[in-house]
Tab-separated table of C-alpha atoms in Angstrom:
chain	number	residue	atom	x	y	z
A	144	ALA	CA	1.469	-3.897	-0.819
A	145	PHE	CA	1.863	-2.990	2.832
A	146	GLY	CA	-0.530	-0.026	2.380
A	147	ARG	CA	-3.537	0.839	4.422
A	148	GLU	CA	-5.649	-1.791	2.858
A	149	ALA	CA	-3.165	-4.513	4.058
A	150	VAL	CA	-3.173	-2.789	7.947
A	151	ASP	CA	-7.347	-2.811	7.473
A	152	THR	CA	-7.391	-6.698	7.276
A	153	LEU	CA	-5.145	-7.353	10.214
A	154	ARG	CA	-8.202	-8.270	12.406
A	155	ASP	CA	-6.312	-9.195	15.803
A	156	GLY	CA	-5.437	-5.646	17.521
A	157	GLU	CA	-2.119	-6.904	19.036
A	158	THR	CA	-1.140	-7.913	15.294
A	159	HIS	CA	-2.294	-4.535	13.965
A	160	ARG	CA	0.003	-2.831	16.585
A	161	MET	CA	2.802	-4.831	15.819
A	162	PHE	CA	2.323	-4.574	12.124
A	163	VAL	CA	2.151	-0.785	12.415
A	164	ALA	CA	5.146	-0.745	14.713
A	165	ARG	CA	7.303	-2.530	12.502
A	166	ARG	CA	6.479	-0.196	9.486
A	167	ALA	CA	6.950	2.939	11.515
A	168	LEU	CA	10.687	1.510	12.735
A	169	LEU	CA	11.453	0.826	9.097
A	170	ARG	CA	10.171	4.255	7.591
A	171	THR	CA	11.583	6.470	10.294
A	172	GLU	CA	15.234	4.331	10.111
A	173	LEU	CA	15.093	4.708	6.392
A	174	ALA	CA	14.147	8.111	6.363
A	175	ALA	CA	16.710	9.232	8.929
A	176	ARG	CA	19.251	7.293	6.674
A	177	LEU	CA	17.819	8.392	3.023
A	178	GLY	CA	16.718	12.118	4.022
A	179	GLY	CA	13.316	13.067	3.799
A	180	SER	CA	9.968	12.230	5.848
A	181	PRO	CA	8.892	8.871	6.623
A	182	ALA	CA	5.651	9.083	4.882
A	183	GLU	CA	7.693	9.718	1.455
A	184	ILE	CA	9.507	6.360	1.969
A	185	VAL	CA	8.253	3.797	-0.752
A	186	ILE	CA	8.858	0.555	-0.679
A	187	ASP	CA	8.758	-1.714	-3.417
A	188	HIS	CA	9.162	-5.688	-4.208
A	189	ARG	CA	12.123	-7.689	-6.124
A	190	PRO	CA	10.727	-10.510	-8.085
A	191	CYS	CA	9.905	-13.355	-5.987
A	192	VAL	CA	12.853	-15.918	-6.001
A	193	GLN	CA	10.417	-18.623	-6.421
A	194	CYS	CA	7.790	-17.552	-9.314
A	195	GLY	CA	9.407	-14.167	-10.408
A	196	GLY	CA	6.166	-12.196	-9.172
A	197	PRO	CA	6.006	-9.212	-8.009
A	198	HIS	CA	5.766	-9.803	-4.267
A	199	GLY	CA	9.301	-10.997	-3.334
A	200	ARG	CA	11.393	-8.927	-0.914
A	201	PRO	CA	10.898	-5.550	-0.239
A	202	TYR	CA	13.097	-2.697	-0.921
A	203	PRO	CA	13.335	1.018	-0.524
A	204	ARG	CA	12.606	2.395	-3.884
A	205	ALA	CA	15.010	5.420	-3.414
A	206	ALA	CA	18.074	3.166	-2.163
A	207	ASP	CA	20.141	-0.043	-2.986
A	208	LEU	CA	19.470	-1.027	0.708
A	209	HIS	CA	18.032	-4.253	2.218
A	210	PHE	CA	16.334	-4.742	5.437
A	211	SER	CA	14.605	-7.257	7.282
A	212	VAL	CA	12.157	-6.416	10.029
A	213	THR	CA	11.311	-8.994	13.096
A	214	SER	CA	8.809	-8.856	15.920
A	215	VAL	CA	8.005	-10.902	18.912
A	216	ARG	CA	4.636	-10.304	20.883
A	217	GLY	CA	3.553	-10.702	24.312
A	218	PRO	CA	3.726	-8.476	27.554
A	219	ARG	CA	7.085	-7.297	26.527
A	220	PRO	CA	6.714	-7.067	22.687
A	221	VAL	CA	10.101	-6.434	20.478
A	222	VAL	CA	10.407	-4.722	17.018
A	223	ALA	CA	13.835	-4.771	15.460
A	224	LEU	CA	15.265	-3.765	12.359
A	225	ALA	CA	18.605	-4.865	10.292
A	226	LEU	CA	19.430	-2.369	7.595
A	227	ALA	CA	22.550	-3.419	5.156
A	228	GLU	CA	23.652	-2.290	1.999
A	229	ARG	CA	23.721	-6.346	0.764
A	230	PRO	CA	20.858	-8.864	1.499
A	231	VAL	CA	20.259	-9.313	5.517
A	232	GLY	CA	17.640	-11.525	7.421
A	233	PHE	CA	16.934	-10.742	10.958
A	234	ASP	CA	14.617	-12.784	12.975
A	235	LEU	CA	13.236	-13.086	16.772
A	236	GLU	CA	11.502	-16.129	18.060
A	237	GLU	CA	10.171	-16.455	21.647
A	238	VAL	CA	11.344	-19.896	23.034
A	239	ALA	CA	9.513	-22.731	21.409
A	240	GLU	CA	7.338	-24.888	23.514
A	241	LEU	CA	8.222	-28.703	23.687
A	242	ASP	CA	5.449	-29.740	21.603
A	243	VAL	CA	6.270	-27.367	18.688
A	244	VAL	CA	9.828	-28.964	19.187
A	245	ARG	CA	8.637	-32.338	18.829
A	246	ASP	CA	6.351	-31.666	15.778
A	247	VAL	CA	8.892	-29.584	13.838
A	248	ALA	CA	12.085	-31.148	14.478
A	249	THR	CA	11.466	-34.014	12.289
A	250	GLN	CA	11.445	-31.855	9.146
A	251	LEU	CA	14.919	-30.383	9.764
A	252	HIS	CA	18.259	-31.088	8.459
A	253	VAL	CA	19.577	-34.413	9.876
A	254	ARG	CA	22.516	-32.320	11.963
A	255	GLU	CA	19.744	-30.116	13.196
A	256	ARG	CA	17.663	-33.144	14.259
A	257	ALA	CA	20.712	-34.629	16.055
A	258	ALA	CA	21.621	-31.395	17.815
A	259	VAL	CA	17.849	-31.323	19.118
A	260	THR	CA	17.992	-34.893	20.077
A	261	ALA	CA	21.167	-34.516	22.064
A	262	ALA	CA	19.849	-31.561	23.932
A	263	LEU	CA	16.831	-33.453	24.854
A	264	GLU	CA	18.922	-35.880	26.659
A	265	THR	CA	19.771	-33.010	29.109
A	266	SER	CA	16.634	-31.557	29.515
A	267	SER	CA	13.267	-30.554	27.747
A	268	ARG	CA	14.224	-27.005	27.855
A	269	ALA	CA	17.529	-27.507	26.682
A	270	ALA	CA	15.822	-28.857	23.787
A	271	CYS	CA	13.269	-25.932	23.294
A	272	SER	CA	16.424	-23.605	23.515
A	273	VAL	CA	18.418	-25.114	21.031
A	274	PHE	CA	15.561	-26.069	18.411
A	275	THR	CA	14.434	-22.154	18.686
A	276	GLU	CA	17.973	-21.268	18.361
A	277	ILE	CA	18.289	-23.406	15.285
A	278	TRP	CA	15.004	-21.988	13.872
A	279	THR	CA	15.582	-18.586	14.271
A	280	ARG	CA	18.949	-19.061	12.511
A	281	LYS	CA	17.085	-20.713	9.619
A	282	GLU	CA	14.235	-18.334	9.097
A	283	ALA	CA	16.973	-15.430	9.420
A	284	LEU	CA	18.816	-16.832	6.347
A	285	LEU	CA	15.978	-17.645	4.419
A	286	LYS	CA	14.475	-14.141	5.092
A	287	GLY	CA	17.977	-13.170	3.757
A	288	THR	CA	17.981	-15.028	0.829
A	289	GLY	CA	14.390	-14.271	-0.082
A	290	GLU	CA	12.896	-17.797	-0.174
A	291	GLY	CA	11.178	-17.552	3.419
A	292	ILE	CA	9.720	-21.087	4.900
A	293	THR	CA	9.114	-21.731	1.370
A	294	VAL	CA	11.925	-24.640	1.043
A	295	PRO	CA	12.090	-27.918	2.203
A	296	LEU	CA	13.545	-27.272	6.120
A	297	ASP	CA	16.036	-29.980	6.028
A	298	ARG	CA	17.927	-28.284	2.862
A	299	ASP	CA	20.174	-25.890	4.641
A	300	ASP	CA	21.984	-26.894	8.165
A	301	VAL	CA	22.249	-24.083	10.712
A	302	SER	CA	23.125	-26.419	13.446
A	303	ASP	CA	26.813	-24.945	13.705
A	304	VAL	CA	26.851	-21.120	14.180
A	305	ARG	CA	30.260	-21.066	13.129
A	306	ALA	CA	29.835	-23.064	9.848
A	307	ARG	CA	28.185	-21.236	6.590
A	308	PRO	CA	25.064	-22.685	5.899
A	309	ILE	CA	25.150	-21.986	2.128
A	310	PRO	CA	28.081	-20.204	0.287
A	311	GLY	CA	28.096	-16.687	0.301
A	312	TRP	CA	26.477	-16.467	3.717
A	313	THR	CA	27.038	-15.680	7.818
A	314	VAL	CA	24.586	-16.655	10.050
A	315	ALA	CA	25.151	-15.670	13.895
A	316	MET	CA	23.253	-15.072	17.010
A	317	TRP	CA	21.863	-11.968	18.290
A	318	GLU	CA	21.230	-11.365	22.203
A	319	THR	CA	18.257	-10.113	23.309
A	320	ASP	CA	17.369	-8.310	26.781
A	321	ARG	CA	14.807	-11.021	27.396
A	322	PRO	CA	15.664	-14.466	28.430
A	323	ASP	CA	12.251	-15.894	26.416
A	324	VAL	CA	13.413	-14.648	22.934
A	325	VAL	CA	16.122	-15.512	20.629
A	326	GLY	CA	17.681	-13.548	17.937
A	327	ALA	CA	19.834	-14.293	14.823
A	328	TRP	CA	20.751	-12.757	11.900
A	329	ALA	CA	22.052	-13.630	8.397
A	330	LEU	CA	24.427	-11.250	5.959
A	331	SER	CA	25.668	-12.101	2.793
A	332	ASP	CA	29.068	-11.595	1.824
């Protein structure tokens, strides 16, 4: 998976460039850590946590390492990678628009919805920022667990960045140099 055939199916030029950039960063960093050339790195997949199929979290065949690659598009694109010796999730998101917040926030955990609603009382901008921080923490956590956005969005509460949303996982924010981009990571204990 994620070979030349997958890249060739990406029709949008920017999507294709971001895919190639994510793969290049991953292979370059893995090669630097493991030795050898980026072209020699083989990526396999763990069993899917939902169905057991061969399309779960990717990992480098040559090492017991975990990674999470993320990116944001736009005039100043960002590609980022987290490497760890235990499961890790990493996500970057552009600050959501208010219509997205209104559409998606209703599906979140009750405490997450309350945080977005409280922020909305301050301003639309505050609500968009709070929602995006929550969404980014949630996505980083679900990337880390290998579930992705396949579970009900109200299952895990990531409204308080200091709390552990599920036992054995720490979630934290990651600062970017772009005020319109929010980052978060999740790491298992």
